[in-house]
XYZ file of C-alpha atoms in Angstrom:
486
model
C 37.071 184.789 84.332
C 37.750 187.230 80.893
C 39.677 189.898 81.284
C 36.289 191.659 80.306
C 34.335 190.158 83.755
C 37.025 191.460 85.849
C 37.051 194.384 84.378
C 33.344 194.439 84.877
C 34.408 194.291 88.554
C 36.606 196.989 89.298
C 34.666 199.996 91.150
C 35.182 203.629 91.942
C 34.822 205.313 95.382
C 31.302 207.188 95.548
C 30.434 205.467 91.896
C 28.044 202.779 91.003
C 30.119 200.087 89.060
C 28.942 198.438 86.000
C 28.267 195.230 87.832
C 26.206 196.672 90.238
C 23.974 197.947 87.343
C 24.051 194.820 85.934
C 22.477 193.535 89.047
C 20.007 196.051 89.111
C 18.965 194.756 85.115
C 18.177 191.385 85.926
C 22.148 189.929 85.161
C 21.925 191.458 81.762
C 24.918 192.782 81.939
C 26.980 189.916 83.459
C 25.833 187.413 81.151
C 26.966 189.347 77.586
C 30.133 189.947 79.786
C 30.328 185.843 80.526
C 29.227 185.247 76.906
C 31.720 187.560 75.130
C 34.288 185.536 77.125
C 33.101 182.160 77.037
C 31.449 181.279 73.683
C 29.581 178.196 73.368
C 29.870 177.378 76.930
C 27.746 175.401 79.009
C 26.582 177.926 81.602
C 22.329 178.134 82.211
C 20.734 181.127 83.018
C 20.780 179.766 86.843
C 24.826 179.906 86.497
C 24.681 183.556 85.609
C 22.101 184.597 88.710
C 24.925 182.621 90.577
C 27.234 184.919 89.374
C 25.469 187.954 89.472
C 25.135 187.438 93.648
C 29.109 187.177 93.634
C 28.908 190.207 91.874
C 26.798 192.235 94.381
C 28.755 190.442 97.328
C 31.823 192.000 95.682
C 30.590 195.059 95.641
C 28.946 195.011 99.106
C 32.437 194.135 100.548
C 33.919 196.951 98.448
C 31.812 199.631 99.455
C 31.668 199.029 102.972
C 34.213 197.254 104.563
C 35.521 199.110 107.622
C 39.079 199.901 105.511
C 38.997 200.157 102.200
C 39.629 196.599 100.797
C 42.130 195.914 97.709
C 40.660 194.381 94.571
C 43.422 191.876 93.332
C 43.231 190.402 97.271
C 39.671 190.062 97.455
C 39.425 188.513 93.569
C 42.616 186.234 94.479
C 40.858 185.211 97.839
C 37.191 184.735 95.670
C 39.290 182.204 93.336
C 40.898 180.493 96.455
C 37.370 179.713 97.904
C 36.132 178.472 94.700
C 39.347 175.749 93.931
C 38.978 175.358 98.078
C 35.164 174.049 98.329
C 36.049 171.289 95.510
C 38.656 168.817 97.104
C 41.395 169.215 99.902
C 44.231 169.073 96.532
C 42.213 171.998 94.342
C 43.889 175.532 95.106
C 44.887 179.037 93.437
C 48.197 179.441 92.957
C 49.370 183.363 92.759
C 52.524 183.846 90.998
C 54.909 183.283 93.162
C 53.789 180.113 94.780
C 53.411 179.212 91.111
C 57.229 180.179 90.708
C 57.724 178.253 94.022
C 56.515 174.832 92.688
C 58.051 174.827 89.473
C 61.644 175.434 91.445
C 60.683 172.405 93.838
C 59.204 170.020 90.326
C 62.974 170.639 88.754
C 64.734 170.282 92.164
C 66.787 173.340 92.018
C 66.346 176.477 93.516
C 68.134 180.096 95.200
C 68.134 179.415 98.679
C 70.178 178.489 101.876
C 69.373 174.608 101.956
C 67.178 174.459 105.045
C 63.948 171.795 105.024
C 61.438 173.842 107.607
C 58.589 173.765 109.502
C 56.567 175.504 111.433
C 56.719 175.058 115.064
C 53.044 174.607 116.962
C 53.338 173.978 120.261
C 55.768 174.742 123.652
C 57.818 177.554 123.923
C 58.401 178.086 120.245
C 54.857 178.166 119.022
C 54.960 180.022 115.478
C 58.807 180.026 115.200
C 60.119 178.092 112.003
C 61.274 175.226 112.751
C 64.708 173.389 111.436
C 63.657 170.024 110.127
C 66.925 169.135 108.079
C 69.575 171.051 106.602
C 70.157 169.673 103.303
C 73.827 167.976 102.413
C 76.598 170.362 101.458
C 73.959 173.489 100.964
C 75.218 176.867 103.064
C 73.177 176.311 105.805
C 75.008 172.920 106.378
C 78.044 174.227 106.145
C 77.187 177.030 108.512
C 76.034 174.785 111.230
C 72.646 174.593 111.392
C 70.958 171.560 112.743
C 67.742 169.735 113.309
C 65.561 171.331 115.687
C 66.947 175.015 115.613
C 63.989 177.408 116.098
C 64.481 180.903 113.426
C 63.114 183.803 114.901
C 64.923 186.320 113.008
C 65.878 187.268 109.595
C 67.848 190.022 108.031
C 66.608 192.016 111.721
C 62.869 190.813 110.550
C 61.045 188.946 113.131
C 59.313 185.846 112.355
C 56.624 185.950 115.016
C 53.154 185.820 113.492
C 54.351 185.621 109.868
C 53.866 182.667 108.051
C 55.865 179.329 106.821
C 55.727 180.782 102.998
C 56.778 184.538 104.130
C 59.727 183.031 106.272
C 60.569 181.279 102.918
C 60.560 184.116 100.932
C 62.890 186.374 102.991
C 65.006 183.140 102.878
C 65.236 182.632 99.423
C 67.018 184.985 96.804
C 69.292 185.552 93.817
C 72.164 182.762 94.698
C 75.298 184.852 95.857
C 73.424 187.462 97.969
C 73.204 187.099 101.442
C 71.112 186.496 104.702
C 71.678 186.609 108.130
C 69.492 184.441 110.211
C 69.394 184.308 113.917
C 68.546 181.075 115.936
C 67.539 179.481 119.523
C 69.275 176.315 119.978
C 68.143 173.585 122.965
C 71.019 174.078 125.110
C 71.968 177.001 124.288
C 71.876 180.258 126.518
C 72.208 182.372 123.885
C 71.072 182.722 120.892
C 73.208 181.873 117.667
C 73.722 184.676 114.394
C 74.608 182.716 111.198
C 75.358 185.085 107.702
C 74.771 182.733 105.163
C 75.352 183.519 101.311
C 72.565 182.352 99.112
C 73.395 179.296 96.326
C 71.596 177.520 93.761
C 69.972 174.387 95.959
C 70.039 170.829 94.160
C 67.890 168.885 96.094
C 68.336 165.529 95.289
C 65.491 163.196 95.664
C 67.388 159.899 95.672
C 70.051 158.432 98.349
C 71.018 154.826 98.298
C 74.238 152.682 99.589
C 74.946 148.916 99.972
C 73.635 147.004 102.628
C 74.787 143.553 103.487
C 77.593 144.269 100.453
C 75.012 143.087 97.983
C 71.743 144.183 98.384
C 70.808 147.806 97.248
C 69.033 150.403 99.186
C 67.437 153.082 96.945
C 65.783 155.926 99.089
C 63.321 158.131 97.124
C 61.956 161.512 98.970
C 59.890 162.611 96.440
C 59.484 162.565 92.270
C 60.631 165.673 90.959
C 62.253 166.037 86.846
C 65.368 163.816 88.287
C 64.066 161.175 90.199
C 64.426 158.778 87.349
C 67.677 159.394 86.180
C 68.788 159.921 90.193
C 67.443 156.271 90.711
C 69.225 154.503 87.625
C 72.175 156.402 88.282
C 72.541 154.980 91.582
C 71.623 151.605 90.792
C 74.437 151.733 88.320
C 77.117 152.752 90.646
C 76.016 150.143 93.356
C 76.040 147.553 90.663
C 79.719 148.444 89.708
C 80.635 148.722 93.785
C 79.316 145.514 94.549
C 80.517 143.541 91.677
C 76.486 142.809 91.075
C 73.541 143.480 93.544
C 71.103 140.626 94.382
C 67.917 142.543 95.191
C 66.935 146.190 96.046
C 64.726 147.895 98.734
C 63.144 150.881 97.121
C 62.025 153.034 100.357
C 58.918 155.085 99.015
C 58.003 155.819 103.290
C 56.748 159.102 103.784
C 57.226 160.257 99.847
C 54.548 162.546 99.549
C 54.859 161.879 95.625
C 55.102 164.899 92.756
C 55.485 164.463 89.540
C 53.248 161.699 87.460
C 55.575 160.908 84.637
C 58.373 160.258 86.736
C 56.312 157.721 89.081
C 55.762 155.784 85.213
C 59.270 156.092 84.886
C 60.370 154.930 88.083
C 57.767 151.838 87.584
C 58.788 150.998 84.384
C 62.525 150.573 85.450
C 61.547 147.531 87.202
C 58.815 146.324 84.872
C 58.403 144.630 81.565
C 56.366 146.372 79.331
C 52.654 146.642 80.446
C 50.372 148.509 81.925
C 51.648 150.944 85.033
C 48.414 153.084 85.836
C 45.814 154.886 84.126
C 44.196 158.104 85.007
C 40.069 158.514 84.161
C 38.471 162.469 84.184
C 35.057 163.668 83.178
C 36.672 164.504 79.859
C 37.826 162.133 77.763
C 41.377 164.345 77.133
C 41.763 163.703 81.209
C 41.576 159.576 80.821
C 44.507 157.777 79.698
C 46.585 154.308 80.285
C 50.337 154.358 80.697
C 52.385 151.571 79.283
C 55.765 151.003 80.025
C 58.295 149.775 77.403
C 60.031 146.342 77.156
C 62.952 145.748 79.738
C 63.388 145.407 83.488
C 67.321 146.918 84.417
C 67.654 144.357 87.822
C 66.628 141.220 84.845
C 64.064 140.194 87.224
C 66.612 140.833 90.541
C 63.832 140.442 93.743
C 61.903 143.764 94.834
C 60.655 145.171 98.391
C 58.705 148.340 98.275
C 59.134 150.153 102.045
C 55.696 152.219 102.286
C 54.283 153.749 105.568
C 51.118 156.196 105.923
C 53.047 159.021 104.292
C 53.607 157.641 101.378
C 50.852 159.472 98.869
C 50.496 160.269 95.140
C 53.490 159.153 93.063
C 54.762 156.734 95.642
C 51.384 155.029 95.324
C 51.504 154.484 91.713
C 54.774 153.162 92.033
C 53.753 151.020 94.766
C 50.172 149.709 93.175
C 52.382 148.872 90.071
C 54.781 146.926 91.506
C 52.137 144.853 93.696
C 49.384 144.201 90.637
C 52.220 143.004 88.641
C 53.589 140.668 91.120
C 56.690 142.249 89.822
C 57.733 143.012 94.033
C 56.984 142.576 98.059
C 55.227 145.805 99.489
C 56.150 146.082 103.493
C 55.255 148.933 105.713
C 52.128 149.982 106.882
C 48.894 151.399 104.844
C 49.500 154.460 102.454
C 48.197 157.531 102.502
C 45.446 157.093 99.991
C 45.816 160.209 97.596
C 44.453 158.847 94.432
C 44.026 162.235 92.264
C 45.757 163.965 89.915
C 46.186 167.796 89.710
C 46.813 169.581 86.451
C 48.459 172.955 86.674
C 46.106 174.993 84.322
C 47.748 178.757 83.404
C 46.154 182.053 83.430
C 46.915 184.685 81.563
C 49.540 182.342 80.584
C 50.930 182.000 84.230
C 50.992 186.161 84.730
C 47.848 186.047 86.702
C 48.963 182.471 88.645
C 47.813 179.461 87.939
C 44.869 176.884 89.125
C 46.074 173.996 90.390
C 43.267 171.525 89.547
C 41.793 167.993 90.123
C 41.493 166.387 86.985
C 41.295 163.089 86.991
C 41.934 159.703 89.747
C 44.011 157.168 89.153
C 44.037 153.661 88.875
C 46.478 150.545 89.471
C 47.067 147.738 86.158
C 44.134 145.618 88.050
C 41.898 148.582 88.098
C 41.736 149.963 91.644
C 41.317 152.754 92.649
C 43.242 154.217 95.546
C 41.871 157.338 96.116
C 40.308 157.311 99.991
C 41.692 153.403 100.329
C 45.414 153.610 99.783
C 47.831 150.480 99.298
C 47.741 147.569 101.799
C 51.167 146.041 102.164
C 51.544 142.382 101.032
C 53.070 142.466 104.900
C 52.125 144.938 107.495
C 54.809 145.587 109.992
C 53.676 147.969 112.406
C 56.053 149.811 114.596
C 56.054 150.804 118.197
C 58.951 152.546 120.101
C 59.934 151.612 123.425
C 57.369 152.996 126.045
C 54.732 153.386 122.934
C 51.696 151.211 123.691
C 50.457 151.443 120.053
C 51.656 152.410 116.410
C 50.637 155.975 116.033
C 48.062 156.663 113.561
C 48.685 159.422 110.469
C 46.245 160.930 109.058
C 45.132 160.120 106.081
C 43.338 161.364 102.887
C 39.801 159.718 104.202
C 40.089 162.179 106.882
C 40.718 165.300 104.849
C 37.619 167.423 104.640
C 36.458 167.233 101.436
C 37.807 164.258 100.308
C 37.021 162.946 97.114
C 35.816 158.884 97.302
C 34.869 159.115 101.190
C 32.202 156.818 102.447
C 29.279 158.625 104.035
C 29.505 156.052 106.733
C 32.806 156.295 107.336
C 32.014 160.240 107.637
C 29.205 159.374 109.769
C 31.309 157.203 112.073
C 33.778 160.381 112.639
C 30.990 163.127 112.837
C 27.813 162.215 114.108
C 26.797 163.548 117.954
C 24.442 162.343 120.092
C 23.556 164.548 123.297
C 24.471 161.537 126.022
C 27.709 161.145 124.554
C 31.024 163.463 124.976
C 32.828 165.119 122.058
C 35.938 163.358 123.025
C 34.180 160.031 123.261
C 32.387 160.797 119.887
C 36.035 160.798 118.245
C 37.280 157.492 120.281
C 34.657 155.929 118.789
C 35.044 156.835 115.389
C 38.736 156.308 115.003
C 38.069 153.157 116.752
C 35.472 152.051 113.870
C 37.890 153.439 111.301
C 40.441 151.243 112.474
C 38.700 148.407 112.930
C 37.581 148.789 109.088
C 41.509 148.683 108.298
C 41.933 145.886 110.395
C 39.510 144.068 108.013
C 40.856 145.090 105.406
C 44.252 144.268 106.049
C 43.419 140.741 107.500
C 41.452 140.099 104.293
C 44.895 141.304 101.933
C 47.677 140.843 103.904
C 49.646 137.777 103.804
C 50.183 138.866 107.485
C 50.625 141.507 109.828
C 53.584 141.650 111.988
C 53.332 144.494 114.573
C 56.910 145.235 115.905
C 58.480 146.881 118.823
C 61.211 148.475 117.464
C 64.527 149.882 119.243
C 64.711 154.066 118.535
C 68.081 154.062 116.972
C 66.948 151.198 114.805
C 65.364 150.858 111.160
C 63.210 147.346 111.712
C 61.247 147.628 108.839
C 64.599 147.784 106.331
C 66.055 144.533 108.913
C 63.296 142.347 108.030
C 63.218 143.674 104.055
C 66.798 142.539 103.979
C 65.921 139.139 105.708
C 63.160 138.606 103.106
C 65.564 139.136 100.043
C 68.324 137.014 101.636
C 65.943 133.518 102.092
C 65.096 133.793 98.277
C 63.398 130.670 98.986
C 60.911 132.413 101.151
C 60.444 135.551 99.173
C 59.716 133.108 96.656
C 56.929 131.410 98.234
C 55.301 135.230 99.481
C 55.679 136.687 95.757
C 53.446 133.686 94.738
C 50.858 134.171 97.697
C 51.043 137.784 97.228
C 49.900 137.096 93.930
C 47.370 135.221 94.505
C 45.212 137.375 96.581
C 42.125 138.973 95.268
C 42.015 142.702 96.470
């Protein structure tokens, strides 16, 4: 909205605001508001009664909520709701989660070096929880480890706050510090670490030898560095290994990020062509990318590791490489996440910023992901020791809201019926859900290879390896793989 309709907004105690007025005249008032600030648009006169009710709601909830409510909260909760009923990926960012994303797209930030969740079950329910501390970052150095529950910092409890405000008292100019205290399994007592604040690199690619020739490129997510992480290491293996004779690019629970490195990544391996294309309800929204002439591994064999958390950029990368026949995809289904969000200012990022679904996007053949996500050339499955089934993720179908979702599908997971139990409801849903994969995987697949898979070890990467050391056989898959009609 204009700076003019939230103007028109504000009230004073024991006053009548303008909007309410406005209300009172029929939405006069509103609309030459709206129409001062957005000339020529496409609004109908039904758009402005629309917004005239918002209006009175507003000031309903102003004048008589039980304490008297603050303005900027209830207009930043208004815009939430809006972004919120489009799509599970459409959201309001305020300021500083705007700050907070652009320090996570460039991969650097002020912080202690601490990947954290929040704990939601057993004894430390709402206590952040240590996933990872990040290589040679002060909390790594300090001693923290995997599965350390915070429940204190700088003498600030973190009972009932939540993940983003236990982030923010973390986070802070680099050199200043933080004291954080812990619970550690095992440990009587708890543990007190002071840790000093530094800039955090977080870089998105790890990769090493394996068999002394083959090289393993890990990618956690596509920030501004990805790219140059990637080629970088591919570089150094090269020279280490006197040569490399295939790489396994591990894209497995990559939630994705940024769109122009997930080209760039793709058109590493590639040879000019197309890599994906995006289509909008505006023709400034739809767009093909082509990559540019050159493969560096000169045609060196491909496997793409993908699992159900792979989403986004990792299934760009991954639809690329498979429509081109360029590479092998293994893993298991991804997530499905076939939309792009464009950050869209306002006030020129004072007030925020709307973080916005645009657009979908679309593999070289011309599928579309979005709801369906990438079948691997071979599924593989994996079950633990003890575990009678691989367990399922969820997945963008399941989101509510979901852009692309089949109303039967929806039906299959919702529908009641008064002789049947809620839990038996969802058994049978998930179980028609995953028979529809099955289907679909039997009809893309080249096969399906469920594994039982020792804890300590990484089966998925074993059999990868295999495949690029038989070239014979990879051989023979690339050429069925690209073959099949999907």
């Amino acid at each position: 909205m204009t700076k003019a309709t939230r103007n028109a907004f504000k009230t004073s105690r024991g006053h009548a605001s303008s909007l309410a007025i406005g209300a009172m005249l029929g939405g006069a008032i509103t609309a030459g508001l709206l129409t001062a600030g957005f000339a020529k648009s496409a609004f109908d006169a039904e758009t402005f009664r629309q917004l005239d009710l918002f209006g009175e709601a507003f000031e309903t909830v102003h004048r008589n909520y039980v304490e008297e409510p603050d303005d900027k909260d209830l207009m930043e909760g208004a815009i939430d709701g809006m972004l919120g009923s489009l799509d599970p990926h459409s959201s309001y960012l305020p300021p500083r989660d705007l700050t907070r994303m652009q320090e996570q797209t460039r991969g650097e930030f002020g912080g202690l070096g601490i990947q954290i969740t929040q704990e939601r079950e057993g004894v430390g329910r709402g206590l952040v929880k240590v996933i990872s501390p990040i290589d040679d970052t002060p909390a790594a150095r300090a001693g923290i480890e995997p599965g350390d529950l915070i429940f204190e910092i700088d003498g600030e409890s973190i009972f009932g706050k939540s993940l983003d405000e236990a982030m923010t008292l973390m986070k802070g100019e680099p050199g200043t510090k933080v004291t954080i205290r812990v619970a550690r399994e095992g440990v009587s007592e708890p543990l007190t670490f002071e840790l000093t604040r530094a800039i955090i690199e977080v870089n998105p690619v790890r990769a090493r030898l394996e068999r002394d020739r083959f090289a393993y490129v890990r990618l956690a997510s596509f920030t501004a560095k990805t790219e140059s992480k990637m080629l970088e290491a591919l570089k150094d293996l090269e020279k280490e290994a006197g040569g490399i004779d295939g790489v396994v690019l591990d894209l497995r629970s990559n939630p994705g990020g940024l769109l122009d490195q997930a080209v760039a990544v793709s058109d590493a391996f590639l040879d000019g062509g197309e890599i994906v294309s995006t289509r909008g309800r505006r023709q400034k929204d739809s767009m093909r990318e082509l990559g540019k002439k050159g493969d560096v591994l000169n045609g060196k064999p491909i496997i793409v590791l993908v699992n159900g958390g792979s989403a986004s950029a990792s299934e760009i990368v991954a639809g690329a490489l498979q429509d081109r026949n360029r590479g092998l995809v293994l893993g298991t289904k991804t997530f499905g996440k076939g939309s792009v969000q464009t950050i869209l200012p306002l006030n020129r990022g004072d007030s925020g910023a709307l973080r916005l679904t645009t657009a979908r996007y679309y593999t070289p053949s011309g599928r579309s992901i979005q709801a369906m996500g990438i079948v691997p050339d071979i599924v593989m499955p994996i079950t633990r020791p003890g575990q009678e089934e691989p367990s399922k993720r969820r997945s963008e179908a399941d989101l509510d809201g979901a852009l692309d979702v089949n109303e039967a599908e929806e039906e299959a997971t919702t529908s009641t019926s008064d002789s049947s139990s809620v839990q038996e409801i969802l058994m049978e849903g998930q179980e028609a859900l995953r028979e529809k994969e099955r289907e679909e995987e039997n009809a893309t697949a080249l096969f399906i290879e469920p594994v039982e898979c020792p804890t300590e070890e990484d089966c998925q990467l074993e059999k990868a390896l295999d495949l690029l050391a038989d070239r014979s056989e990879f051989g023979q898959l690339l050429a069925d793989a690209g073959a099949i009609q999907r």
